[in-house]
Amino acid sequence: MVGRKTKRKLGNLWGYLLLVAVAFLWPLPSVEPGIIAILSAFVVLYCLFQAPTWCCATTRDNGFCRNNAHGILLGCHFRQHKWQKVKMAFREQALTKAGGRMLGGIGGKAASLSAVAGTVSAGAATITLLVK
């Protein structure tokens, strides 16, 4: 029987499990591209708003926050950090700074690469759906 901690951990990482499922569904000819596009979109949403990452917002001493956050776009439990990360996504200089910080940890790398893979998969599935 699966323990409560294992269920919670799998519940927090459902987007990565879905990415693996999408990777296994691509070579199957019986699966419609629309289903793959929808599942890939869920992977991207998971990476942007729920994947476990570090906050990486700028602190008062010009360091970066090491608190746990949810997703690439959301900050930690501090209200200012949540808004700061959303603002960083839309400013050109801050975007490169935030990208460098986000890719500093394994959680950020996993979320970023999964978001890119999900976006590519969703785009390819949509194009396949439109061409058919």
PDB file of C-alpha atoms in Angstrom:
ATOM      1  CA  MET A   1       0.000   0.000   0.000  1.00  0.00           C
ATOM      2  CA  VAL A   2       1.252   3.485  -0.860  1.00  0.00           C
ATOM      3  CA  GLY A   3       1.895   5.790   2.098  1.00  0.00           C
ATOM      4  CA  ARG A   4       0.544   9.265   2.624  1.00  0.00           C
ATOM      5  CA  LYS A   5       3.915  10.944   1.968  1.00  0.00           C
ATOM      6  CA  THR A   6       4.333   9.087  -1.316  1.00  0.00           C
ATOM      7  CA  LYS A   7       0.832  10.101  -2.438  1.00  0.00           C
ATOM      8  CA  ARG A   8       1.534  13.737  -1.557  1.00  0.00           C
ATOM      9  CA  LYS A   9       4.855  13.688  -3.438  1.00  0.00           C
ATOM     10  CA  LEU A  10       3.230  12.134  -6.522  1.00  0.00           C
ATOM     11  CA  GLY A  11       0.416  14.683  -6.236  1.00  0.00           C
ATOM     12  CA  ASN A  12       2.951  17.522  -6.323  1.00  0.00           C
ATOM     13  CA  LEU A  13       4.743  16.063  -9.346  1.00  0.00           C
ATOM     14  CA  TRP A  14       1.761  15.084 -11.508  1.00  0.00           C
ATOM     15  CA  GLY A  15       2.871  17.354 -14.372  1.00  0.00           C
ATOM     16  CA  TYR A  16       6.160  15.533 -14.814  1.00  0.00           C
ATOM     17  CA  LEU A  17       4.328  12.202 -14.841  1.00  0.00           C
ATOM     18  CA  LEU A  18       1.975  13.635 -17.463  1.00  0.00           C
ATOM     19  CA  LEU A  19       4.982  14.720 -19.558  1.00  0.00           C
ATOM     20  CA  VAL A  20       6.282  11.140 -19.516  1.00  0.00           C
ATOM     21  CA  ALA A  21       2.828   9.915 -20.555  1.00  0.00           C
ATOM     22  CA  VAL A  22       2.760  12.398 -23.455  1.00  0.00           C
ATOM     23  CA  ALA A  23       6.185  11.188 -24.569  1.00  0.00           C
ATOM     24  CA  PHE A  24       4.900   7.605 -24.648  1.00  0.00           C
ATOM     25  CA  LEU A  25       1.671   8.600 -26.467  1.00  0.00           C
ATOM     26  CA  TRP A  26       3.420  10.306 -29.403  1.00  0.00           C
ATOM     27  CA  PRO A  27       4.520   7.130 -31.248  1.00  0.00           C
ATOM     28  CA  LEU A  28       1.107   5.457 -30.881  1.00  0.00           C
ATOM     29  CA  PRO A  29      -0.902   5.895 -34.099  1.00  0.00           C
ATOM     30  CA  SER A  30      -4.256   5.285 -32.383  1.00  0.00           C
ATOM     31  CA  VAL A  31      -3.989   8.404 -30.188  1.00  0.00           C
ATOM     32  CA  GLU A  32      -5.517  11.569 -31.630  1.00  0.00           C
ATOM     33  CA  PRO A  33      -3.281  14.666 -31.831  1.00  0.00           C
ATOM     34  CA  GLY A  34      -5.967  16.690 -30.046  1.00  0.00           C
ATOM     35  CA  ILE A  35      -5.559  14.587 -26.909  1.00  0.00           C
ATOM     36  CA  ILE A  36      -1.793  15.044 -27.021  1.00  0.00           C
ATOM     37  CA  ALA A  37      -2.229  18.808 -27.472  1.00  0.00           C
ATOM     38  CA  ILE A  38      -4.531  19.043 -24.443  1.00  0.00           C
ATOM     39  CA  LEU A  39      -2.233  16.930 -22.256  1.00  0.00           C
ATOM     40  CA  SER A  40       0.770  19.005 -23.368  1.00  0.00           C
ATOM     41  CA  ALA A  41      -1.086  22.203 -22.483  1.00  0.00           C
ATOM     42  CA  PHE A  42      -1.686  20.814 -18.987  1.00  0.00           C
ATOM     43  CA  VAL A  43       2.057  20.130 -18.687  1.00  0.00           C
ATOM     44  CA  VAL A  44       2.843  23.740 -19.600  1.00  0.00           C
ATOM     45  CA  LEU A  45       0.285  25.090 -17.119  1.00  0.00           C
ATOM     46  CA  TYR A  46       1.708  22.836 -14.417  1.00  0.00           C
ATOM     47  CA  CYS A  47       5.232  24.110 -15.050  1.00  0.00           C
ATOM     48  CA  LEU A  48       4.176  27.752 -15.056  1.00  0.00           C
ATOM     49  CA  PHE A  49       1.951  27.702 -11.967  1.00  0.00           C
ATOM     50  CA  GLN A  50       2.462  24.585  -9.819  1.00  0.00           C
ATOM     51  CA  ALA A  51       5.867  22.902 -10.254  1.00  0.00           C
ATOM     52  CA  PRO A  52       8.014  23.042  -7.103  1.00  0.00           C
ATOM     53  CA  THR A  53      10.810  25.593  -7.666  1.00  0.00           C
ATOM     54  CA  TRP A  54      12.731  28.243  -5.740  1.00  0.00           C
ATOM     55  CA  CYS A  55      11.314  31.734  -5.520  1.00  0.00           C
ATOM     56  CA  CYS A  56      14.400  33.573  -6.908  1.00  0.00           C
ATOM     57  CA  ALA A  57      12.914  37.039  -6.294  1.00  0.00           C
ATOM     58  CA  THR A  58      15.358  39.832  -5.391  1.00  0.00           C
ATOM     59  CA  THR A  59      15.781  40.375  -1.655  1.00  0.00           C
ATOM     60  CA  ARG A  60      16.767  43.552   0.181  1.00  0.00           C
ATOM     61  CA  ASP A  61      20.467  42.665   0.130  1.00  0.00           C
ATOM     62  CA  ASN A  62      20.370  42.079  -3.685  1.00  0.00           C
ATOM     63  CA  GLY A  63      20.534  38.322  -3.254  1.00  0.00           C
ATOM     64  CA  PHE A  64      17.757  36.054  -4.320  1.00  0.00           C
ATOM     65  CA  CYS A  65      15.080  34.377  -2.257  1.00  0.00           C
ATOM     66  CA  ARG A  66      15.594  30.658  -1.641  1.00  0.00           C
ATOM     67  CA  ASN A  67      12.082  29.964  -0.348  1.00  0.00           C
ATOM     68  CA  ASN A  68       9.978  27.331  -2.059  1.00  0.00           C
ATOM     69  CA  ALA A  69       7.565  28.589  -4.688  1.00  0.00           C
ATOM     70  CA  HIS A  70       4.936  27.181  -7.005  1.00  0.00           C
ATOM     71  CA  GLY A  71       5.753  27.299 -10.698  1.00  0.00           C
ATOM     72  CA  ILE A  72       8.024  29.433 -12.808  1.00  0.00           C
ATOM     73  CA  LEU A  73       5.808  32.527 -12.660  1.00  0.00           C
ATOM     74  CA  LEU A  74       4.704  32.514  -9.013  1.00  0.00           C
ATOM     75  CA  GLY A  75       6.814  33.548  -6.039  1.00  0.00           C
ATOM     76  CA  CYS A  76       6.940  32.301  -2.461  1.00  0.00           C
ATOM     77  CA  HIS A  77       4.617  33.126   0.423  1.00  0.00           C
ATOM     78  CA  PHE A  78       5.674  36.795   0.506  1.00  0.00           C
ATOM     79  CA  ARG A  79       3.176  38.958  -1.383  1.00  0.00           C
ATOM     80  CA  GLN A  80       5.883  41.227  -2.791  1.00  0.00           C
ATOM     81  CA  HIS A  81       7.785  38.258  -4.214  1.00  0.00           C
ATOM     82  CA  LYS A  82       4.706  36.967  -6.040  1.00  0.00           C
ATOM     83  CA  TRP A  83       4.226  40.260  -7.837  1.00  0.00           C
ATOM     84  CA  GLN A  84       7.940  40.715  -8.418  1.00  0.00           C
ATOM     85  CA  LYS A  85       8.219  37.412 -10.302  1.00  0.00           C
ATOM     86  CA  VAL A  86       5.219  38.228 -12.476  1.00  0.00           C
ATOM     87  CA  LYS A  87       6.726  41.646 -13.262  1.00  0.00           C
ATOM     88  CA  MET A  88      10.100  40.035 -14.021  1.00  0.00           C
ATOM     89  CA  ALA A  89       8.449  37.904 -16.698  1.00  0.00           C
ATOM     90  CA  PHE A  90       7.425  41.003 -18.667  1.00  0.00           C
ATOM     91  CA  ARG A  91      10.528  43.192 -18.339  1.00  0.00           C
ATOM     92  CA  GLU A  92      13.348  42.529 -20.771  1.00  0.00           C
ATOM     93  CA  GLN A  93      16.327  43.027 -18.415  1.00  0.00           C
ATOM     94  CA  ALA A  94      14.605  41.330 -15.515  1.00  0.00           C
ATOM     95  CA  LEU A  95      13.657  38.379 -17.711  1.00  0.00           C
ATOM     96  CA  THR A  96      17.280  37.458 -18.395  1.00  0.00           C
ATOM     97  CA  LYS A  97      18.179  37.940 -14.726  1.00  0.00           C
ATOM     98  CA  ALA A  98      15.256  35.796 -13.599  1.00  0.00           C
ATOM     99  CA  GLY A  99      16.080  33.142 -16.185  1.00  0.00           C
ATOM    100  CA  GLY A 100      19.639  32.869 -14.917  1.00  0.00           C
ATOM    101  CA  ARG A 101      18.438  32.546 -11.349  1.00  0.00           C
ATOM    102  CA  MET A 102      15.713  30.064 -12.192  1.00  0.00           C
ATOM    103  CA  LEU A 103      18.109  27.778 -14.031  1.00  0.00           C
ATOM    104  CA  GLY A 104      20.437  27.730 -11.035  1.00  0.00           C
ATOM    105  CA  GLY A 105      18.555  24.923  -9.291  1.00  0.00           C
ATOM    106  CA  ILE A 106      17.449  21.494 -10.427  1.00  0.00           C
ATOM    107  CA  GLY A 107      13.762  22.288  -9.824  1.00  0.00           C
ATOM    108  CA  GLY A 108      13.925  25.352 -12.043  1.00  0.00           C
ATOM    109  CA  LYS A 109      15.758  23.465 -14.776  1.00  0.00           C
ATOM    110  CA  ALA A 110      13.228  20.635 -14.690  1.00  0.00           C
ATOM    111  CA  ALA A 111      10.279  23.025 -14.784  1.00  0.00           C
ATOM    112  CA  SER A 112      11.791  25.142 -17.575  1.00  0.00           C
ATOM    113  CA  LEU A 113      12.737  22.200 -19.777  1.00  0.00           C
ATOM    114  CA  SER A 114       9.363  20.550 -19.182  1.00  0.00           C
ATOM    115  CA  ALA A 115       7.568  23.770 -20.112  1.00  0.00           C
ATOM    116  CA  VAL A 116       9.579  24.012 -23.339  1.00  0.00           C
ATOM    117  CA  ALA A 117       8.942  20.337 -24.134  1.00  0.00           C
ATOM    118  CA  GLY A 118       5.227  20.746 -23.431  1.00  0.00           C
ATOM    119  CA  THR A 119       5.042  23.829 -25.626  1.00  0.00           C
ATOM    120  CA  VAL A 120       6.806  22.091 -28.514  1.00  0.00           C
ATOM    121  CA  SER A 121       4.612  19.018 -28.101  1.00  0.00           C
ATOM    122  CA  ALA A 122       1.410  21.069 -28.001  1.00  0.00           C
ATOM    123  CA  GLY A 123       2.490  23.044 -31.082  1.00  0.00           C
ATOM    124  CA  ALA A 124       3.394  19.917 -33.030  1.00  0.00           C
ATOM    125  CA  ALA A 125       0.136  18.212 -32.070  1.00  0.00           C
ATOM    126  CA  THR A 126      -1.864  21.270 -33.080  1.00  0.00           C
ATOM    127  CA  ILE A 127      -0.123  21.483 -36.442  1.00  0.00           C
ATOM    128  CA  THR A 128      -0.696  17.750 -36.972  1.00  0.00           C
ATOM    129  CA  LEU A 129      -4.362  18.219 -36.099  1.00  0.00           C
ATOM    130  CA  LEU A 130      -4.729  21.131 -38.538  1.00  0.00           C
ATOM    131  CA  VAL A 131      -2.933  19.311 -41.378  1.00  0.00           C
ATOM    132  CA  LYS A 132      -5.085  16.163 -41.125  1.00  0.00           C
TER     133      LYS A 132
END
